PDB file of C-alpha atoms and ligand atoms in Angstrom:
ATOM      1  CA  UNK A 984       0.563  33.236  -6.948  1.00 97.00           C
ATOM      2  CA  UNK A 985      -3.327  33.055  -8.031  1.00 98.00           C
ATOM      3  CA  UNK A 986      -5.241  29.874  -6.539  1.00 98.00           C
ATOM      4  CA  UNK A 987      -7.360  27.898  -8.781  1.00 97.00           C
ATOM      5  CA  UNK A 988     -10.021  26.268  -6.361  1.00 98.00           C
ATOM      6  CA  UNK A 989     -11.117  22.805  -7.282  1.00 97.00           C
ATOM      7  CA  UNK A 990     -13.870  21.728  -5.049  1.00 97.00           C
ATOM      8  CA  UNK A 991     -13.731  18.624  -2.531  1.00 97.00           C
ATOM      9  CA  UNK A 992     -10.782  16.553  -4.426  1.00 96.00           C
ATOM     10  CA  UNK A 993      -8.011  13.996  -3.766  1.00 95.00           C
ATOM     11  CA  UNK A 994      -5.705  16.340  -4.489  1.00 95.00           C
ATOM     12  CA  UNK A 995      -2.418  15.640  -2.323  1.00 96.00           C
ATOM     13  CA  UNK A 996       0.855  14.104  -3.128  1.00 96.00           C
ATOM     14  CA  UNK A 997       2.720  12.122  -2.952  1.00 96.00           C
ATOM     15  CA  UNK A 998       0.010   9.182  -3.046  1.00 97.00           C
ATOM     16  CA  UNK A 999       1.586   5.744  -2.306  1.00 98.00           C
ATOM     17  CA  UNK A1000       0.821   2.350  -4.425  1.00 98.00           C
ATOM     18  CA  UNK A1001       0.464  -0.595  -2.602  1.00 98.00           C
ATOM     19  CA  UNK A1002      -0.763  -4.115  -2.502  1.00 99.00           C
ATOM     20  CA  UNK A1003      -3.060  -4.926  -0.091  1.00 99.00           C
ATOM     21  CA  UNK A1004      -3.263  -8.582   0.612  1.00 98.00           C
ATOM     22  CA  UNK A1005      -6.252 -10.796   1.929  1.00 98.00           C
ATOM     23  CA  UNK A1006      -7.498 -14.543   2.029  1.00 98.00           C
ATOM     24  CA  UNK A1007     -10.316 -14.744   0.610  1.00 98.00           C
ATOM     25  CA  UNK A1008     -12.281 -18.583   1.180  1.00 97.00           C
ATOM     26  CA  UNK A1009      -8.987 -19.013   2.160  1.00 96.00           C
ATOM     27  CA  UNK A1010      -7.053 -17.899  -1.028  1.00 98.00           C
ATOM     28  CA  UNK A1011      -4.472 -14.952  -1.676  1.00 98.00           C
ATOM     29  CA  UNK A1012      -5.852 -12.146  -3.152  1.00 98.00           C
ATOM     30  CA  UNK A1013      -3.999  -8.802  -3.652  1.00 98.00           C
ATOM     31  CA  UNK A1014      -5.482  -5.715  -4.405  1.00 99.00           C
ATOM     32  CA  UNK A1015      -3.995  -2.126  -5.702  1.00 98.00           C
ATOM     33  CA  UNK A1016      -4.398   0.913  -2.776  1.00 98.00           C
ATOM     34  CA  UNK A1017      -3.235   4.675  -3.080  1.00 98.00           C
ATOM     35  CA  UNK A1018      -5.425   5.286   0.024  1.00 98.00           C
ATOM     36  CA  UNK A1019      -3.083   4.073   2.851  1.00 98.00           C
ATOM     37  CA  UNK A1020      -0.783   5.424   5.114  1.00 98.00           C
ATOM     38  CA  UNK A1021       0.786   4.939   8.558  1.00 98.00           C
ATOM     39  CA  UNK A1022      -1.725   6.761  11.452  1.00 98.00           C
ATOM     40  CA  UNK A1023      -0.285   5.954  14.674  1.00 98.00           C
ATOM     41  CA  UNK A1024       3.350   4.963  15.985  1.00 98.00           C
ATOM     42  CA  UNK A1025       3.062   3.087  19.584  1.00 98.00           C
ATOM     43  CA  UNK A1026       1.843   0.748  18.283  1.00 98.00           C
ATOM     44  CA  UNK A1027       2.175   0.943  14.601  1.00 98.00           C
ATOM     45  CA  UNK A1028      -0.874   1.267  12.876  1.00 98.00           C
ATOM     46  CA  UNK A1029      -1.416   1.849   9.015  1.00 99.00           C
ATOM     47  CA  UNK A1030      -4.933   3.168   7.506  1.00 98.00           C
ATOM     48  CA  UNK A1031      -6.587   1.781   4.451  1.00 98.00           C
ATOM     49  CA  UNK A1032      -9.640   2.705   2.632  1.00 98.00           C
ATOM     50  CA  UNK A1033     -11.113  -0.096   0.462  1.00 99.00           C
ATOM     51  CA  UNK A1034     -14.563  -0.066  -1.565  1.00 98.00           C
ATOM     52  CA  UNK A1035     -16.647  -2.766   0.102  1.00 98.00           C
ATOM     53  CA  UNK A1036     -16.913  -3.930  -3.672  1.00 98.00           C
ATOM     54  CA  UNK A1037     -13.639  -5.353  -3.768  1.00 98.00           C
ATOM     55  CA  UNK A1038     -12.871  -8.735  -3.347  1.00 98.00           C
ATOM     56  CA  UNK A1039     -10.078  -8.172  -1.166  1.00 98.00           C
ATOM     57  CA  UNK A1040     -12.726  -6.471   1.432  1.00 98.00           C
ATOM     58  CA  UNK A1041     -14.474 -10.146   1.759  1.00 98.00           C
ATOM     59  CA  UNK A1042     -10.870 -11.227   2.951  1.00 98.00           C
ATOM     60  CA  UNK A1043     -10.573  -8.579   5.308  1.00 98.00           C
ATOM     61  CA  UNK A1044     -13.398  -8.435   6.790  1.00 98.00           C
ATOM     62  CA  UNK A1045     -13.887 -12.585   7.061  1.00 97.00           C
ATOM     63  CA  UNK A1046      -9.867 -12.600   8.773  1.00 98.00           C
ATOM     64  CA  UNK A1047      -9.874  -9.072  10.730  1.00 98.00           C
ATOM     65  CA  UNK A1048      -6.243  -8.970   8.775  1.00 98.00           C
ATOM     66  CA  UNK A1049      -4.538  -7.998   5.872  1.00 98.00           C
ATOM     67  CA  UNK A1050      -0.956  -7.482   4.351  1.00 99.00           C
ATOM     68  CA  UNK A1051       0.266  -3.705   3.290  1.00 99.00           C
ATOM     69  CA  UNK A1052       3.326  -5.158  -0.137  1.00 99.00           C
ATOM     70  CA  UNK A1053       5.213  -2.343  -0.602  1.00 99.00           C
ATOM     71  CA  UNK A1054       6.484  -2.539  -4.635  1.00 98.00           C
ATOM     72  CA  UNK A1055       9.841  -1.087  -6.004  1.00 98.00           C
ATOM     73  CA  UNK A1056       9.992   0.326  -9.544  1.00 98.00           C
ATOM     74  CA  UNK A1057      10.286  -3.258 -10.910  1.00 98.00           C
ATOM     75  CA  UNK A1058       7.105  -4.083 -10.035  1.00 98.00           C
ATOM     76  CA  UNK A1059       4.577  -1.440 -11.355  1.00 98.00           C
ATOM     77  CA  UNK A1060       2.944  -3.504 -14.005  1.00 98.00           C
ATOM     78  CA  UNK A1061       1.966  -6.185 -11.572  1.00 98.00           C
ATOM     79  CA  UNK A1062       0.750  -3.543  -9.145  1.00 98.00           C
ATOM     80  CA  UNK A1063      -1.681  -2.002 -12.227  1.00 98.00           C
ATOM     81  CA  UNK A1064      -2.296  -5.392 -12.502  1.00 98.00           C
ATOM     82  CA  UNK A1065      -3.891  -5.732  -9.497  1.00 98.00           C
ATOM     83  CA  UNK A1066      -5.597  -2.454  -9.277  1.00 98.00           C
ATOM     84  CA  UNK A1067      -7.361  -3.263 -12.690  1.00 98.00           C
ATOM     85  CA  UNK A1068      -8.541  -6.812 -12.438  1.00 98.00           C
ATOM     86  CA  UNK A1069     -10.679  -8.357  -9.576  1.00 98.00           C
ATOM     87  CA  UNK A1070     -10.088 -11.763  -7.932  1.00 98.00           C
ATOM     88  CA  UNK A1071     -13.594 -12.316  -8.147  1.00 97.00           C
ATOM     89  CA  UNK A1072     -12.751 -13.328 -11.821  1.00 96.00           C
ATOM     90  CA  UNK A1073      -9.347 -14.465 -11.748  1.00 97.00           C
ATOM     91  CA  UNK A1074      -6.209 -15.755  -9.961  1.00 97.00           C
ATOM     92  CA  UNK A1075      -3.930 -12.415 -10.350  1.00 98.00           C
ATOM     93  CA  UNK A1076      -1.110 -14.327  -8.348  1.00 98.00           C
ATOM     94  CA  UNK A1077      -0.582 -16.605 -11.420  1.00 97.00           C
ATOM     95  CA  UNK A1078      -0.646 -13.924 -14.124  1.00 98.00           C
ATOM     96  CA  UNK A1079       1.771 -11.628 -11.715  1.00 98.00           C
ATOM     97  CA  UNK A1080       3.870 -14.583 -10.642  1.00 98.00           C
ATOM     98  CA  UNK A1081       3.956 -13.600  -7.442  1.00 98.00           C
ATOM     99  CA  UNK A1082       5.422 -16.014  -4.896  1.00 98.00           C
ATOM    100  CA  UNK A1083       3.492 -15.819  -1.650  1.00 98.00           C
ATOM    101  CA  UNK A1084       4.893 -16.632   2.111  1.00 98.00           C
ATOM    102  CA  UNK A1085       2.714 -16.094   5.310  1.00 98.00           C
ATOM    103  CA  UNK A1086       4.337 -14.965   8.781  1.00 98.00           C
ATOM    104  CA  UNK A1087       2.679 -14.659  11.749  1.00 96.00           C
ATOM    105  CA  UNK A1088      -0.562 -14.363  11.201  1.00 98.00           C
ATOM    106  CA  UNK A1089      -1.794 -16.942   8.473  1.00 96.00           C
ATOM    107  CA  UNK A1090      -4.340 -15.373   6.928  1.00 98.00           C
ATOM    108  CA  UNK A1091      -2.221 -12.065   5.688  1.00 98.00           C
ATOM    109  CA  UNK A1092      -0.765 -13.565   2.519  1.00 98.00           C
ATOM    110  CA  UNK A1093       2.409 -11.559   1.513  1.00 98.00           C
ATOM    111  CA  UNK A1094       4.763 -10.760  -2.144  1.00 98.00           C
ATOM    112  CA  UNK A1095       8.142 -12.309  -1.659  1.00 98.00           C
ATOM    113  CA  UNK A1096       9.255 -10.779  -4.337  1.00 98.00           C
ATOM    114  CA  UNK A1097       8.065  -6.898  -3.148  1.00 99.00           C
ATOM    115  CA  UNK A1098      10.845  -5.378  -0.731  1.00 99.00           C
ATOM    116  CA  UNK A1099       8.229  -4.248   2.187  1.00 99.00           C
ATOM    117  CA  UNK A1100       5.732  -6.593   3.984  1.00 99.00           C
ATOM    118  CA  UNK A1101       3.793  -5.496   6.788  1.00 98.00           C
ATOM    119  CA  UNK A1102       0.966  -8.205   8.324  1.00 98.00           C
ATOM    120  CA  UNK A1103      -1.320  -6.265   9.827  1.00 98.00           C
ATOM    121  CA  UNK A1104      -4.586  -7.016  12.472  1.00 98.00           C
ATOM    122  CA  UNK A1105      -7.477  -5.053  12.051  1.00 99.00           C
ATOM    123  CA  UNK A1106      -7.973  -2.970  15.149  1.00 98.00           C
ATOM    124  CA  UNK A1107     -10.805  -0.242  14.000  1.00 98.00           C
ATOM    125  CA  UNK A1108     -13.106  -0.070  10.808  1.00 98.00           C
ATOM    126  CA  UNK A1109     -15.021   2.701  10.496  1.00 98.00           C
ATOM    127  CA  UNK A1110     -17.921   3.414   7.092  1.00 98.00           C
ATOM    128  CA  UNK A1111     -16.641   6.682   5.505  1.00 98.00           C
ATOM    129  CA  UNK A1112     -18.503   7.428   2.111  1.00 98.00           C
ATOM    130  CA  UNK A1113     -17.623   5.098  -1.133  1.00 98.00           C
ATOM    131  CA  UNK A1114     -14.800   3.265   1.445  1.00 98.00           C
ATOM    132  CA  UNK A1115     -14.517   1.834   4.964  1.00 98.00           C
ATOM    133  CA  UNK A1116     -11.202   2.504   6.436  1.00 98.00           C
ATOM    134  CA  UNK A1117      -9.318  -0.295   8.003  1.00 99.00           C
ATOM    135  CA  UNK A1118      -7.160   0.629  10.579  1.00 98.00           C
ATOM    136  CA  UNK A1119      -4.713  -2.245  11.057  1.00 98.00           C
ATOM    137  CA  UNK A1120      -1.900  -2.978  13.990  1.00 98.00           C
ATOM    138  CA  UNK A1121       1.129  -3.844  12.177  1.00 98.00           C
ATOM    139  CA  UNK A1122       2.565  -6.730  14.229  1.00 98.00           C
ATOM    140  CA  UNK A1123       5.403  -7.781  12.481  1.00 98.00           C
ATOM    141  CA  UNK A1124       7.582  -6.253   9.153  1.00 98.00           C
ATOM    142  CA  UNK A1125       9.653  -8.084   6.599  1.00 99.00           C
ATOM    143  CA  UNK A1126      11.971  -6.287   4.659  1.00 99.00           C
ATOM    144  CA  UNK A1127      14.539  -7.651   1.578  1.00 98.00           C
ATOM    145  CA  UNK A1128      18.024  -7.750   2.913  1.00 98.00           C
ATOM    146  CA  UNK A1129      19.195  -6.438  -0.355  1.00 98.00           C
ATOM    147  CA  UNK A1130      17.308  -3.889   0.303  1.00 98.00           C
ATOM    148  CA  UNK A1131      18.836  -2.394   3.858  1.00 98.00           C
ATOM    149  CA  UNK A1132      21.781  -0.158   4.938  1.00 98.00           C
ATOM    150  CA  UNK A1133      23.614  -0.469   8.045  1.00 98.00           C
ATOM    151  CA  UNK A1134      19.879  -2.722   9.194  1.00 98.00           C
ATOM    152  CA  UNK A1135      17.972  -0.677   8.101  1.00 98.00           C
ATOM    153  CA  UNK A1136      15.223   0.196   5.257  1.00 98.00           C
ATOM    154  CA  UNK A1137      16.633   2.510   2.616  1.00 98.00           C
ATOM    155  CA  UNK A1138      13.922   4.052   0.500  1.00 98.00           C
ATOM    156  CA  UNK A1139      17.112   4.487  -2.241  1.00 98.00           C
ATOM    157  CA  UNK A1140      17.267   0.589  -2.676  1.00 98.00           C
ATOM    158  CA  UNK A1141      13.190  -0.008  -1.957  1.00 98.00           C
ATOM    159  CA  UNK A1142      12.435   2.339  -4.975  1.00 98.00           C
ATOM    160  CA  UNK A1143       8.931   2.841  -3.805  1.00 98.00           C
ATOM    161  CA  UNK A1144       6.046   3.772  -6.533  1.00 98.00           C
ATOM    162  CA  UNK A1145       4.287   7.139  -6.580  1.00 98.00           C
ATOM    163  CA  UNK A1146       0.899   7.252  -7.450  1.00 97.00           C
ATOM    164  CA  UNK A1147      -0.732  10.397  -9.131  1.00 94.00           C
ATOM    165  CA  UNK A1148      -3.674  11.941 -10.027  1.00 90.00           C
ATOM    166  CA  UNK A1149      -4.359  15.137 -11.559  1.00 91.00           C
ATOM    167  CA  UNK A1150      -2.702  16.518 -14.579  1.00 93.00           C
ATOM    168  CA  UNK A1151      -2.013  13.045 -15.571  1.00 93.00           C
ATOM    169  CA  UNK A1152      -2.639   9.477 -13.877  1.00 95.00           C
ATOM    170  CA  UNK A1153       0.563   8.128 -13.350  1.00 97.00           C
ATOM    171  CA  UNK A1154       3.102   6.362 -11.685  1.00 98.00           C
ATOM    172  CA  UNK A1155       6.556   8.181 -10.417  1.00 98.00           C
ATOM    173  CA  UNK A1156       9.722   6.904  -9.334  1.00 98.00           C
ATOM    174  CA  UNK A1157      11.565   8.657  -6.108  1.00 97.00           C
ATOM    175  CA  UNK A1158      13.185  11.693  -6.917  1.00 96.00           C
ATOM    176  CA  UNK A1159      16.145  12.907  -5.350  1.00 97.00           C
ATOM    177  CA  UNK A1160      17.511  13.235  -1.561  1.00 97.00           C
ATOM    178  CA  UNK A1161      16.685  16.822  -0.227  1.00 98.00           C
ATOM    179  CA  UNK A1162      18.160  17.087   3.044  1.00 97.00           C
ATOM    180  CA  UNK A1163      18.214  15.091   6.428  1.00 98.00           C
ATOM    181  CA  UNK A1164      15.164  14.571   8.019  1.00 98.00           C
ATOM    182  CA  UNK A1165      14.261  16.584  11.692  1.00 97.00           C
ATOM    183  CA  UNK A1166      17.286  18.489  10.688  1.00 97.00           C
ATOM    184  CA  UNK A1167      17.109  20.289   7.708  1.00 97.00           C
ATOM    185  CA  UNK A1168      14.753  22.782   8.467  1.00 97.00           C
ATOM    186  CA  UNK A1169      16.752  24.229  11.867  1.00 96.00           C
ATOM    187  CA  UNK A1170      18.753  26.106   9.037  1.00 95.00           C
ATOM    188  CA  UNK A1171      16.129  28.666   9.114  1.00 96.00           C
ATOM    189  CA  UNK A1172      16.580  29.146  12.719  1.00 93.00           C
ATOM    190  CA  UNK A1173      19.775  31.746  12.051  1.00 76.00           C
TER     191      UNK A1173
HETATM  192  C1  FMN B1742      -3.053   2.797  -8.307  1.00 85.87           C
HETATM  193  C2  FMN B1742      -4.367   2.271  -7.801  1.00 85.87           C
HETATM  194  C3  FMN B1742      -4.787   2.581  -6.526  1.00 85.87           C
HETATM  195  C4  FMN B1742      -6.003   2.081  -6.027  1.00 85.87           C
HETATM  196  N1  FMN B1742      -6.363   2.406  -4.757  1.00 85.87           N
HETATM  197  C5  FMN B1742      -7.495   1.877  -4.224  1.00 85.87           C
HETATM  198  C6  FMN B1742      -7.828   2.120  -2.868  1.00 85.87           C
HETATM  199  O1  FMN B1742      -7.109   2.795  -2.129  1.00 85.87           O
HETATM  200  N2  FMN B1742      -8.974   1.552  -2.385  1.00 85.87           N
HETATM  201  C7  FMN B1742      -9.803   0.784  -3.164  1.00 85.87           C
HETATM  202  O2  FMN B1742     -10.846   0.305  -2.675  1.00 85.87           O
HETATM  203  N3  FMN B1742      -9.488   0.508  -4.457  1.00 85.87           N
HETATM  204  C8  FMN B1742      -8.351   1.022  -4.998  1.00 85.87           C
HETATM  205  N4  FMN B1742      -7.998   0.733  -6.286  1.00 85.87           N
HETATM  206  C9  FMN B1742      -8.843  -0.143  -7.082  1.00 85.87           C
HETATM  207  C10 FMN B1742      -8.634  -1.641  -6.759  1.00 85.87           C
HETATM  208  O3  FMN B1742      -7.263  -1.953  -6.620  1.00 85.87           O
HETATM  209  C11 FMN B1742      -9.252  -2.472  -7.906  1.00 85.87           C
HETATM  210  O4  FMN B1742     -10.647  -2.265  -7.959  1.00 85.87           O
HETATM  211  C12 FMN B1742      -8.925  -3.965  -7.830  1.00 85.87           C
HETATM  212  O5  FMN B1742      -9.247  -4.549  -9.059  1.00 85.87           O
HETATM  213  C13 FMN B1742      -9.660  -4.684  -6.714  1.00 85.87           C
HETATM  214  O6  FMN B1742      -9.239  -6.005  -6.724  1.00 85.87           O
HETATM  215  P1  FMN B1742     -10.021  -7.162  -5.939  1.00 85.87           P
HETATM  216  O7  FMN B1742     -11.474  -7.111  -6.420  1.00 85.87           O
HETATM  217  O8  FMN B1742      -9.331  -8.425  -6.356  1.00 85.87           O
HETATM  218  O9  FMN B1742      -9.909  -6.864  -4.501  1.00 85.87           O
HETATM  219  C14 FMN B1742      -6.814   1.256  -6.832  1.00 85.87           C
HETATM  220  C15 FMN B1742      -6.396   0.940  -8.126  1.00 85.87           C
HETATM  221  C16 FMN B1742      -5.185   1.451  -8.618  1.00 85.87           C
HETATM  222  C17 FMN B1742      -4.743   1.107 -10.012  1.00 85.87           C
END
């Protein structure tokens, strides 16, 4: 197949939508972010990259935490929501009507009503380009029950939100199950 070649992009996908959340002067304030993902497993650890002209990055860096609010289908206008309007201007968690709960660490404010909540510690910032990237120690997750199977998280019932750039900027539901995970591919082995 012939490559087009696009230059230094964003180009990869899936890209997740979350809600990052921070106190800022002590208030909840919850910000849209497609840059995030998990970057280390013993101990957890999840990456962010926020513009230091966001309000939420006053939060984070006054606290040294944050909250990764993982949204199911449901939710994508209020995650827009917060990816288009500041908190400089605003209270978003009034127009959203989110309902916000605090667990360990009290300055990581958290969505009730989103099916994921991580409450994360900053452990590593480092100044990219436009961003700094937050790496944060995830030291404690609260999932929906409604939302498990057999315990556990099951992306089925979360309905996470794709984010996507390119050919058009928009937001994806899952699609469908492919195969089992650390599994499938031994099929190839014959
Ligand atoms: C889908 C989506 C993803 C976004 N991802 C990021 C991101 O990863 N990092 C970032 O700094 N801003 C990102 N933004 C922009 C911020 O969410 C946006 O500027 C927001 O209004 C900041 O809110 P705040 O000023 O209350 O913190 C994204 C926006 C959208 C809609």
């Amino acid at each position: 197949m012939k490559k087009i070649t696009f230059g230094p992009e964003t180009y990869v996908y899936p890209k997740p939508a979350f809600l990052i959340g921070a106190n800022v002067n002590g208030k909840p304030n919850f910000m849209a972010a497609a840059w995030c993902g998990i970057v280390n497993s013993e101990p957890p650890m999840i990456g962010v990259g926020i513009r230091p002209q966001r309000h939420t990055f006053k939060g984070v860096k006054e606290n040294g935490t944050f909250s990764v609010n993982v949204p199911s289908i449901e939710h994508v206008q209020q995650m827009d929501y917060c990816g288009i309007y500041s908190g400089v201007r605003e209270d978003k968690n009034n127009v959203c009507g989110f309902t916000i709960f605090y667990g360990k660490i009290k300055t990581a404010p958290m969505i009730e009503q989103f099916p994921v909540n991580l409450e994360c510690s900053v452990v590593k910032e480092v100044k990219l380009g436009t961003h700094f990237l937050f790496i944060g120690q995830i030291q404690q997750v609260h999932v929906s029950e409604n939302v498990l199977t057999n315990g556990l998280p099951d992306v089925e019932k979360i309905k996470p939100i794709i984010y996507s750039s390119g050919a058009e900027m928009a937001y994806h539901g899952l699609g469908s199950r492919l195969g089992a995970a650390h599994s499938c591919g031994k099929e190839l082995k014959r």
